[in-house]
Every structure is written in C-alpha cells, then in structure tokens.
Amino acid sequence: MSRIIPLIVGAVLFCFSAASYALPAQLPLSKDLTVRLSALSAQGELQTVAEVVARTDALGKIAFDFSTVPSSATTPFLHIRIMDGENVLRQAIVPSPQPGGTVDAGVSEVTDLQARALLKATALSGRLTPVHMLVAHTLLRTPTISTTDAEAIGSAIVAGADALFAVLATDGLSSEQHAAFLGSLRNGLADAAGIYRKSVDDSIVFDQNVEAYRRGEAYAVLLQSLIDAGIDAGINLETVSTAFAAAGAATEATLESNLAVGAVARAGMRLGYVTGMLSLSNYRSIRELVAGFRHAGFSPPRFSRLHSVFDLVWQDTTTSLKAADRDLLASSSENDLQGLRIQEFNAAARRDVQMLKLALESYDLRTIPESVELMLEITSRMAGQGGVMAGMTPEHLMEILGRSTSASPESPPVPVDVPTLTPYELAAWAYIHTEPGFAYTPIAGLIDQLESKPTAPPQFDKLAEPYKSLALLTYDLILISRLYWQEQQNAETALEANQTDPPRWHPLATIRQISENNRQRLALARRHISGVSPEAKDALIYLVHANRFVRF
C-alpha cells in the first residue's frame, strides 16, 4: 500500500508549502511530477491557481511549495492533485482557509478516493457543500476500496446530502442558521484534514494500522463538529442525529440498487455509517447533559466526578472509532464480508458498554453527600411553599413520584438512608424554583401507545407549581423513552426474523425512522412547555429525559 504524506501549511496572506511522501510502488522514483492547486467552486467548477514541478527522490518522497493559496473569500474549496503528466496519482479536496488563515491537509489513498467520489457527485448535482464532504468521508474510510467503486457512489453521496438537508429543513431554519451550520461543519472538515496529514506523517511501512488509527481520529473530530454545527446554528441535537441517520438510510438505499459497487465495498461503506451513528449518539448525549448542567448552574466542581465520567466516555468513544478504522482496514483487506458485518455488532456492543458505564456511575452518585445535601435542600424549599407540599421530605417526594419501595424500569430502589433523585434530576429540581413561570401540559395519548404500561402515574396533585409541571414533564419523558425503547426492541425482533446472510445490524432506514419518531415526540414535549426560554426548555429536557442511555 502506498502513502502520500503532504504537509500543507498556509501562512498568513496565503503562503503555502507542502511535503509529500509515498512508497515507490505507487509514485515513480527520481522523476519530475506536477503538483496542481485549483480553486473548486460550490458548483464543482475547477480553476487552476498554480502548478509546481517537484522531483521524487530515491524513496519516492516529494516536496513542493505554493506562494499563493486562495482563501474562502474567493473560493469555498481547494483541490490538490499530484500528477504524472495528465495522470492523477493522488488528490484531495479540502475547505479553503479563512482570510489570513492557514490550511493543513493530507493527501493519501483515502483522500484520493473521497475526492474522486465527490467530483462525480458534484457532476451529477451541480452542487458541493460541507455536507456532501461529510457523507463522502463517512462512506470512504479505507484505501482498500477500488477507484472504480469510489467513482460509482456519486449518486449515493448526493442522496445522502439531500436527505440530511431535508431533515434540517423541517426545523424551519433561517438563512443565518443554515449558514452557521455549514460554516461550523466546514471548520470540522478543516480540522479533520489536518489529522489526515498526521495519518500519513505517522504511517509506518510495515504497520498500516497506525495510519488507520489517525483516520479514525479524524472521523471522530468530524462527528464532534457535526454536534458543534447543530449547537452553533441553534438546532436541537436530536434533529442533527436524525439528519445524519437519514443520510445513512438514503446512501444505503442508493448503494443497494447500484450493482456497480462490490458487496464488500458496500459493507465497508455501511459500516462507516453504523459506527458513525452510534458514536454520534454518545457525543450528543454527553454534550446535552453538560449543557443541561451548565444552564442549571451545575458545572464543575459541582458533580465533578460525573463530569469526569463524561470525559472518560467521550475519550473512549474516540478510541473506539480509531479501533474501528483499524478493524475496517483488516476485514476490507481480506475481502471479508462476514468480518465487516461482525464489526457492526461489535460497535453496537461497545456503545452499550459505554452507556452502561455512564448509567451505573449516575446511579452510584445518588449515595454521595453532595446528592443527599441537594435532595434535602430541594425538599426543604418545597416544604417552605406550604400548602400541599407542607412537610415535604425526600422520602415523601420519592413516594409521590412512585419511586420509594420497589424497582421499576424507570427507577431502581435507592439503598441509602436519604433517598435521592438521579444527579440529572437533582440539578433540574434544584433549578426549577428560579423559573416560577414554568408550566407543562401533558401530551394526550402517549401512554396508550405503549405495549407495556407503567403501573401507576405519580401523584401530581400532591405537588404545587412549578414542581408539579416538572413532575408532569418527567413522566411524559419517561413515556417517550419507553416508546423509543419499545421501537428498538420491536426492531430487534424484526431483525432476528429477517436476518441477512451473513447477519448484519439494523437496516439504516429502520434507525432513521426510529430516530425521527423520537425527534417528533421530543419536539411535541417542547411545544407543551411554556413560561421559559428555549435554552431552559432544552436544559430541562436534557436533565430529566429518563432512560436516555439507549442504543441510538
């Protein structure tokens, strides 16, 4: 396998330099090659900016410099090609730098495949955006895919990008929000491009895994930037997750009807989406919880132990993505379809373990003095309101909420002298007195959709506002979570009854539909909240969303 390692460093005022390395099997030795830098428009139009001639050495290494690099003020993207005559040996497409900024990117076998697919997609649609680049980076994650297969997936990239945009459009985004989303995602692509450079800088001839680990790290950065893009644009993160799942479903449907792409190549591309969706769910959960805690005034050092677990799960998710790209390389290199399918289940299992760790840690934190003191503070404040809440104690509040004596899917028993809520709920209940105008109207008919219903609802009439509304919101979110879980369980049953050979994880269309259903229910819950800001609505939903640690 060859490796080309360009280091593209744009200094201020667009000075540009690069160094490229490759194994002699792929680049000719001691030969002059042309390196062409082009501006690439949002419509896919290429305009050559500069060319330099550089000579490979006896090891197949090549170095080159450009004195001028266009900025984003004149072109959204840059196209870099290393050529032998008119034969393109390697290429990459990267976002252009901000005015006065720098560009740092790598050109490798994988970036070459991504660029080839993107150019085909742009030729079909007449459009190139950061979203199209995101889809291409998700599908093409290994150098073992042939150029023929890569160039055959242009329609899948277009379908994926269109599906993602379609979900975002349902949120009624303003032009400013749309621009903020694309701008933030563009920054993530630029960061990922820098890690691609490291992937080939760090590569070892006799160990391809080193480069694969870096590619996985670049993918992690790109997924994290997708979360950032949603936050920067003011888009609810369940919409971002659903949009990414919709892109996956659309690409899978397009690829399955495209016999020009080999079965192993299709499985590798699908695996990129499976690992991406599972990892995105982790990143999203953590960012939502951190945001909820921050809004409620519970940033570190408050609940610092839990925030440390957030960091641990975040890092472990990135580590898992690095390992996933290593495993993808191994199975793809061996043309192992079954191995690729097994990796889908392994990715789901890793995600389960990560979320189990977070859930167990959250449960364990009920016993720490900080949680006990906060529970006593909350119930003392409630008692101080008098009326139906006069004499409120932790035990009485837990009894009102139906959590006092026996285990249930919503809340296991609390084996401490002073029973407490979860850390997330404690933050919400401690915060809610600062929002006296908060009100929540229950969603009619939620419980009727459940196949297995809770034994009894909380005793809402024993609570005064705003605590009564918070309990009502919590209960509806419990029902929404159970509906989400019910749909996942039904999908598991359908998967077992209609399994492929070799077996694979859920069809991506199934994940997209379940995600969309959950998104609609959460949007409905938001609409039933009144008297608080949109930020407060989000924080409360993030903190009291029970059973949130589910698979996707």
PDB file of C-alpha atoms in Angstrom, residues 302-497:
ATOM      1  CA  ARG A 302     -20.327  20.529  41.256  1.00  0.00           C
ATOM      2  CA  PHE A 303     -20.790  16.848  40.364  1.00  0.00           C
ATOM      3  CA  SER A 304     -17.155  16.843  39.245  1.00  0.00           C
ATOM      4  CA  ARG A 305     -16.989  13.051  39.471  1.00  0.00           C
ATOM      5  CA  LEU A 306     -19.794  12.722  36.942  1.00  0.00           C
ATOM      6  CA  HIS A 307     -18.169  15.240  34.624  1.00  0.00           C
ATOM      7  CA  SER A 308     -15.002  13.118  34.800  1.00  0.00           C
ATOM      8  CA  VAL A 309     -17.045  10.154  33.601  1.00  0.00           C
ATOM      9  CA  PHE A 310     -18.372  12.296  30.757  1.00  0.00           C
ATOM     10  CA  ASP A 311     -14.775  12.961  29.726  1.00  0.00           C
ATOM     11  CA  LEU A 312     -13.934   9.267  30.007  1.00  0.00           C
ATOM     12  CA  VAL A 313     -16.845   8.162  27.804  1.00  0.00           C
ATOM     13  CA  TRP A 314     -16.053  10.918  25.285  1.00  0.00           C
ATOM     14  CA  GLN A 315     -12.431   9.782  25.025  1.00  0.00           C
ATOM     15  CA  ASP A 316     -13.407   6.115  24.907  1.00  0.00           C
ATOM     16  CA  THR A 317     -15.800   6.839  22.038  1.00  0.00           C
ATOM     17  CA  THR A 318     -12.956   8.412  20.075  1.00  0.00           C
ATOM     18  CA  THR A 319     -10.679   5.481  20.903  1.00  0.00           C
ATOM     19  CA  SER A 320     -13.363   3.087  19.664  1.00  0.00           C
ATOM     20  CA  LEU A 321     -13.574   4.956  16.361  1.00  0.00           C
ATOM     21  CA  LYS A 322      -9.813   4.660  15.940  1.00  0.00           C
ATOM     22  CA  ALA A 323     -10.033   0.920  16.567  1.00  0.00           C
ATOM     23  CA  ALA A 324     -12.999   0.668  14.190  1.00  0.00           C
ATOM     24  CA  ASP A 325     -10.972   2.078  11.309  1.00  0.00           C
ATOM     25  CA  ARG A 326      -8.215  -0.409  12.091  1.00  0.00           C
ATOM     26  CA  ASP A 327     -10.692  -3.309  12.008  1.00  0.00           C
ATOM     27  CA  LEU A 328     -12.310  -1.955   8.854  1.00  0.00           C
ATOM     28  CA  LEU A 329      -8.916  -1.963   7.158  1.00  0.00           C
ATOM     29  CA  ALA A 330      -8.232  -5.548   8.239  1.00  0.00           C
ATOM     30  CA  SER A 331     -11.539  -7.007   7.047  1.00  0.00           C
ATOM     31  CA  SER A 332     -11.585  -4.989   3.822  1.00  0.00           C
ATOM     32  CA  SER A 333      -8.030  -6.027   3.005  1.00  0.00           C
ATOM     33  CA  GLU A 334      -9.046  -9.672   3.359  1.00  0.00           C
ATOM     34  CA  ASN A 335     -12.266  -9.173   1.370  1.00  0.00           C
ATOM     35  CA  ASP A 336     -14.069 -10.448   4.467  1.00  0.00           C
ATOM     36  CA  LEU A 337     -17.775  -9.614   4.235  1.00  0.00           C
ATOM     37  CA  GLN A 338     -18.621 -11.575   7.374  1.00  0.00           C
ATOM     38  CA  GLY A 339     -15.891  -9.777   9.303  1.00  0.00           C
ATOM     39  CA  LEU A 340     -17.346  -6.405   8.313  1.00  0.00           C
ATOM     40  CA  ARG A 341     -20.819  -7.476   9.438  1.00  0.00           C
ATOM     41  CA  ILE A 342     -19.466  -8.714  12.786  1.00  0.00           C
ATOM     42  CA  GLN A 343     -17.923  -5.307  13.326  1.00  0.00           C
ATOM     43  CA  GLU A 344     -21.388  -3.731  13.163  1.00  0.00           C
ATOM     44  CA  PHE A 345     -22.493  -5.791  16.166  1.00  0.00           C
ATOM     45  CA  ASN A 346     -19.194  -5.109  17.939  1.00  0.00           C
ATOM     46  CA  ALA A 347     -19.727  -1.372  17.500  1.00  0.00           C
ATOM     47  CA  ALA A 348     -23.214  -1.636  18.986  1.00  0.00           C
ATOM     48  CA  ALA A 349     -21.873  -3.680  21.904  1.00  0.00           C
ATOM     49  CA  ARG A 350     -19.135  -1.109  22.610  1.00  0.00           C
ATOM     50  CA  ARG A 351     -21.726   1.630  22.648  1.00  0.00           C
ATOM     51  CA  ASP A 352     -23.865  -0.355  25.106  1.00  0.00           C
ATOM     52  CA  VAL A 353     -20.917  -0.775  27.467  1.00  0.00           C
ATOM     53  CA  GLN A 354     -20.060   2.925  27.305  1.00  0.00           C
ATOM     54  CA  MET A 355     -23.610   3.972  28.120  1.00  0.00           C
ATOM     55  CA  LEU A 356     -23.877   1.325  30.840  1.00  0.00           C
ATOM     56  CA  LYS A 357     -20.804   2.827  32.484  1.00  0.00           C
ATOM     57  CA  LEU A 358     -22.404   6.248  32.468  1.00  0.00           C
ATOM     58  CA  ALA A 359     -25.732   4.936  33.754  1.00  0.00           C
ATOM     59  CA  LEU A 360     -24.111   2.953  36.599  1.00  0.00           C
ATOM     60  CA  GLU A 361     -21.989   5.919  37.614  1.00  0.00           C
ATOM     61  CA  SER A 362     -25.091   8.124  37.651  1.00  0.00           C
ATOM     62  CA  TYR A 363     -26.869   5.630  39.893  1.00  0.00           C
ATOM     63  CA  ASP A 364     -23.890   5.312  42.230  1.00  0.00           C
ATOM     64  CA  LEU A 365     -23.730   9.088  42.673  1.00  0.00           C
ATOM     65  CA  ARG A 366     -27.079   9.026  44.469  1.00  0.00           C
ATOM     66  CA  THR A 367     -25.262   7.960  47.621  1.00  0.00           C
ATOM     67  CA  ILE A 368     -22.644  10.725  47.780  1.00  0.00           C
ATOM     68  CA  PRO A 369     -23.041  13.580  50.299  1.00  0.00           C
ATOM     69  CA  GLU A 370     -23.458  16.163  47.526  1.00  0.00           C
ATOM     70  CA  SER A 371     -26.564  14.387  46.224  1.00  0.00           C
ATOM     71  CA  VAL A 372     -28.035  13.886  49.687  1.00  0.00           C
ATOM     72  CA  GLU A 373     -27.497  17.527  50.645  1.00  0.00           C
ATOM     73  CA  LEU A 374     -29.047  18.708  47.402  1.00  0.00           C
ATOM     74  CA  MET A 375     -32.091  16.460  47.877  1.00  0.00           C
ATOM     75  CA  LEU A 376     -32.595  17.855  51.385  1.00  0.00           C
ATOM     76  CA  GLU A 377     -32.231  21.407  50.043  1.00  0.00           C
ATOM     77  CA  ILE A 378     -34.851  20.757  47.335  1.00  0.00           C
ATOM     78  CA  THR A 379     -37.428  19.204  49.649  1.00  0.00           C
ATOM     79  CA  SER A 380     -36.855  21.902  52.285  1.00  0.00           C
ATOM     80  CA  ARG A 381     -37.565  24.577  49.698  1.00  0.00           C
ATOM     81  CA  MET A 382     -40.681  22.700  48.585  1.00  0.00           C
ATOM     82  CA  ALA A 383     -41.893  22.380  52.163  1.00  0.00           C
ATOM     83  CA  GLY A 384     -41.356  26.110  52.631  1.00  0.00           C
ATOM     84  CA  GLN A 385     -44.014  26.811  49.993  1.00  0.00           C
ATOM     85  CA  GLY A 386     -46.589  25.243  52.287  1.00  0.00           C
ATOM     86  CA  GLY A 387     -49.958  24.062  51.003  1.00  0.00           C
ATOM     87  CA  VAL A 388     -49.953  20.535  49.609  1.00  0.00           C
ATOM     88  CA  MET A 389     -46.149  20.420  49.943  1.00  0.00           C
ATOM     89  CA  ALA A 390     -46.009  21.332  53.643  1.00  0.00           C
ATOM     90  CA  GLY A 391     -43.745  18.913  55.484  1.00  0.00           C
ATOM     91  CA  MET A 392     -42.136  17.625  52.260  1.00  0.00           C
ATOM     92  CA  THR A 393     -39.272  15.176  52.839  1.00  0.00           C
ATOM     93  CA  PRO A 394     -37.046  13.181  50.470  1.00  0.00           C
ATOM     94  CA  GLU A 395     -38.981  10.029  51.324  1.00  0.00           C
ATOM     95  CA  HIS A 396     -42.321  11.688  50.660  1.00  0.00           C
ATOM     96  CA  LEU A 397     -41.163  13.158  47.322  1.00  0.00           C
ATOM     97  CA  MET A 398     -39.931   9.762  46.166  1.00  0.00           C
ATOM     98  CA  GLU A 399     -43.255   8.232  47.208  1.00  0.00           C
ATOM     99  CA  ILE A 400     -45.177  10.902  45.259  1.00  0.00           C
ATOM    100  CA  LEU A 401     -43.048  10.136  42.191  1.00  0.00           C
ATOM    101  CA  GLY A 402     -43.658   6.404  42.602  1.00  0.00           C
ATOM    102  CA  ARG A 403     -40.039   5.532  43.377  1.00  0.00           C
ATOM    103  CA  SER A 404     -39.992   4.747  47.039  1.00  0.00           C
ATOM    104  CA  THR A 405     -40.007   1.000  47.622  1.00  0.00           C
ATOM    105  CA  SER A 406     -39.657  -1.309  44.619  1.00  0.00           C
ATOM    106  CA  ALA A 407     -37.579  -1.473  41.481  1.00  0.00           C
ATOM    107  CA  SER A 408     -39.071  -0.481  38.138  1.00  0.00           C
ATOM    108  CA  PRO A 409     -37.763   0.130  34.608  1.00  0.00           C
ATOM    109  CA  GLU A 410     -37.907   3.866  35.316  1.00  0.00           C
ATOM    110  CA  SER A 411     -36.144   3.938  38.676  1.00  0.00           C
ATOM    111  CA  PRO A 412     -34.490   1.217  40.773  1.00  0.00           C
ATOM    112  CA  PRO A 413     -34.706   1.450  44.571  1.00  0.00           C
ATOM    113  CA  VAL A 414     -32.233   3.725  46.325  1.00  0.00           C
ATOM    114  CA  PRO A 415     -30.290   1.843  49.070  1.00  0.00           C
ATOM    115  CA  VAL A 416     -29.417   4.865  51.220  1.00  0.00           C
ATOM    116  CA  ASP A 417     -30.801   6.452  54.361  1.00  0.00           C
ATOM    117  CA  VAL A 418     -31.838   9.553  52.401  1.00  0.00           C
ATOM    118  CA  PRO A 419     -33.317   8.574  49.024  1.00  0.00           C
ATOM    119  CA  THR A 420     -32.380  10.873  46.172  1.00  0.00           C
ATOM    120  CA  LEU A 421     -33.178  11.501  42.546  1.00  0.00           C
ATOM    121  CA  THR A 422     -30.588  10.976  39.807  1.00  0.00           C
ATOM    122  CA  PRO A 423     -27.880  13.677  39.580  1.00  0.00           C
ATOM    123  CA  TYR A 424     -29.515  14.993  36.402  1.00  0.00           C
ATOM    124  CA  GLU A 425     -32.931  15.251  38.045  1.00  0.00           C
ATOM    125  CA  LEU A 426     -31.434  16.821  41.149  1.00  0.00           C
ATOM    126  CA  ALA A 427     -29.972  19.595  39.009  1.00  0.00           C
ATOM    127  CA  ALA A 428     -33.370  20.192  37.347  1.00  0.00           C
ATOM    128  CA  TRP A 429     -35.335  20.148  40.613  1.00  0.00           C
ATOM    129  CA  ALA A 430     -32.801  22.450  42.286  1.00  0.00           C
ATOM    130  CA  TYR A 431     -33.012  24.866  39.341  1.00  0.00           C
ATOM    131  CA  ILE A 432     -36.748  24.959  38.712  1.00  0.00           C
ATOM    132  CA  HIS A 433     -37.581  27.384  41.555  1.00  0.00           C
ATOM    133  CA  THR A 434     -35.724  30.063  39.545  1.00  0.00           C
ATOM    134  CA  GLU A 435     -38.328  29.627  36.777  1.00  0.00           C
ATOM    135  CA  PRO A 436     -41.624  30.368  38.572  1.00  0.00           C
ATOM    136  CA  GLY A 437     -43.410  30.819  35.243  1.00  0.00           C
ATOM    137  CA  PHE A 438     -42.548  27.306  34.045  1.00  0.00           C
ATOM    138  CA  ALA A 439     -45.583  25.233  33.096  1.00  0.00           C
ATOM    139  CA  TYR A 440     -46.073  21.945  31.310  1.00  0.00           C
ATOM    140  CA  THR A 441     -49.222  20.484  29.760  1.00  0.00           C
ATOM    141  CA  PRO A 442     -49.168  16.669  29.414  1.00  0.00           C
ATOM    142  CA  ILE A 443     -49.247  15.123  25.932  1.00  0.00           C
ATOM    143  CA  ALA A 444     -52.505  13.252  25.422  1.00  0.00           C
ATOM    144  CA  GLY A 445     -52.378   9.607  24.339  1.00  0.00           C
ATOM    145  CA  LEU A 446     -48.701   8.853  24.964  1.00  0.00           C
ATOM    146  CA  ILE A 447     -49.347   6.025  27.393  1.00  0.00           C
ATOM    147  CA  ASP A 448     -51.851   4.421  25.020  1.00  0.00           C
ATOM    148  CA  GLN A 449     -49.036   3.792  22.519  1.00  0.00           C
ATOM    149  CA  LEU A 450     -47.128   1.605  24.983  1.00  0.00           C
ATOM    150  CA  GLU A 451     -47.445  -2.155  24.859  1.00  0.00           C
ATOM    151  CA  SER A 452     -46.272  -2.428  28.483  1.00  0.00           C
ATOM    152  CA  LYS A 453     -47.587   0.421  30.610  1.00  0.00           C
ATOM    153  CA  PRO A 454     -46.273   1.819  33.914  1.00  0.00           C
ATOM    154  CA  THR A 455     -48.201   0.510  36.916  1.00  0.00           C
ATOM    155  CA  ALA A 456     -49.248   3.933  38.208  1.00  0.00           C
ATOM    156  CA  PRO A 457     -48.507   7.562  37.420  1.00  0.00           C
ATOM    157  CA  PRO A 458     -47.040   9.919  40.034  1.00  0.00           C
ATOM    158  CA  GLN A 459     -49.383  11.667  42.468  1.00  0.00           C
ATOM    159  CA  PHE A 460     -49.234  15.020  40.709  1.00  0.00           C
ATOM    160  CA  ASP A 461     -51.949  16.600  42.874  1.00  0.00           C
ATOM    161  CA  LYS A 462     -49.610  16.464  45.889  1.00  0.00           C
ATOM    162  CA  LEU A 463     -47.202  18.900  44.222  1.00  0.00           C
ATOM    163  CA  ALA A 464     -47.515  22.653  43.682  1.00  0.00           C
ATOM    164  CA  GLU A 465     -46.110  24.609  40.756  1.00  0.00           C
ATOM    165  CA  PRO A 466     -43.523  24.732  39.299  1.00  0.00           C
ATOM    166  CA  TYR A 467     -42.693  21.307  40.766  1.00  0.00           C
ATOM    167  CA  LYS A 468     -45.944  19.778  39.567  1.00  0.00           C
ATOM    168  CA  SER A 469     -45.168  20.735  35.965  1.00  0.00           C
ATOM    169  CA  LEU A 470     -41.639  19.379  36.309  1.00  0.00           C
ATOM    170  CA  ALA A 471     -43.048  16.045  37.520  1.00  0.00           C
ATOM    171  CA  LEU A 472     -45.514  16.022  34.610  1.00  0.00           C
ATOM    172  CA  LEU A 473     -42.685  16.695  32.135  1.00  0.00           C
ATOM    173  CA  THR A 474     -40.560  13.983  33.717  1.00  0.00           C
ATOM    174  CA  TYR A 475     -43.375  11.466  33.443  1.00  0.00           C
ATOM    175  CA  ASP A 476     -44.030  12.263  29.784  1.00  0.00           C
ATOM    176  CA  LEU A 477     -40.315  11.925  29.040  1.00  0.00           C
ATOM    177  CA  ILE A 478     -40.376   8.534  30.760  1.00  0.00           C
ATOM    178  CA  LEU A 479     -43.184   7.512  28.414  1.00  0.00           C
ATOM    179  CA  ILE A 480     -41.302   8.901  25.404  1.00  0.00           C
ATOM    180  CA  SER A 481     -38.195   6.975  26.426  1.00  0.00           C
ATOM    181  CA  ARG A 482     -40.190   3.793  26.810  1.00  0.00           C
ATOM    182  CA  LEU A 483     -41.717   4.277  23.377  1.00  0.00           C
ATOM    183  CA  TYR A 484     -38.227   4.785  21.976  1.00  0.00           C
ATOM    184  CA  TRP A 485     -37.050   1.605  23.689  1.00  0.00           C
ATOM    185  CA  GLN A 486     -40.170  -0.279  22.568  1.00  0.00           C
ATOM    186  CA  GLU A 487     -39.490   0.609  18.929  1.00  0.00           C
ATOM    187  CA  GLN A 488     -35.887  -0.524  19.284  1.00  0.00           C
ATOM    188  CA  GLN A 489     -36.978  -3.830  20.803  1.00  0.00           C
ATOM    189  CA  ASN A 490     -39.501  -4.363  18.013  1.00  0.00           C
ATOM    190  CA  ALA A 491     -36.717  -3.639  15.536  1.00  0.00           C
ATOM    191  CA  GLU A 492     -34.549  -6.267  17.239  1.00  0.00           C
ATOM    192  CA  THR A 493     -37.359  -8.806  16.881  1.00  0.00           C
ATOM    193  CA  ALA A 494     -37.802  -7.952  13.211  1.00  0.00           C
ATOM    194  CA  LEU A 495     -34.054  -8.194  12.688  1.00  0.00           C
ATOM    195  CA  GLU A 496     -33.947 -11.716  14.100  1.00  0.00           C
ATOM    196  CA  ALA A 497     -36.867 -12.772  11.910  1.00  0.00           C
TER     197      ALA A 497
END
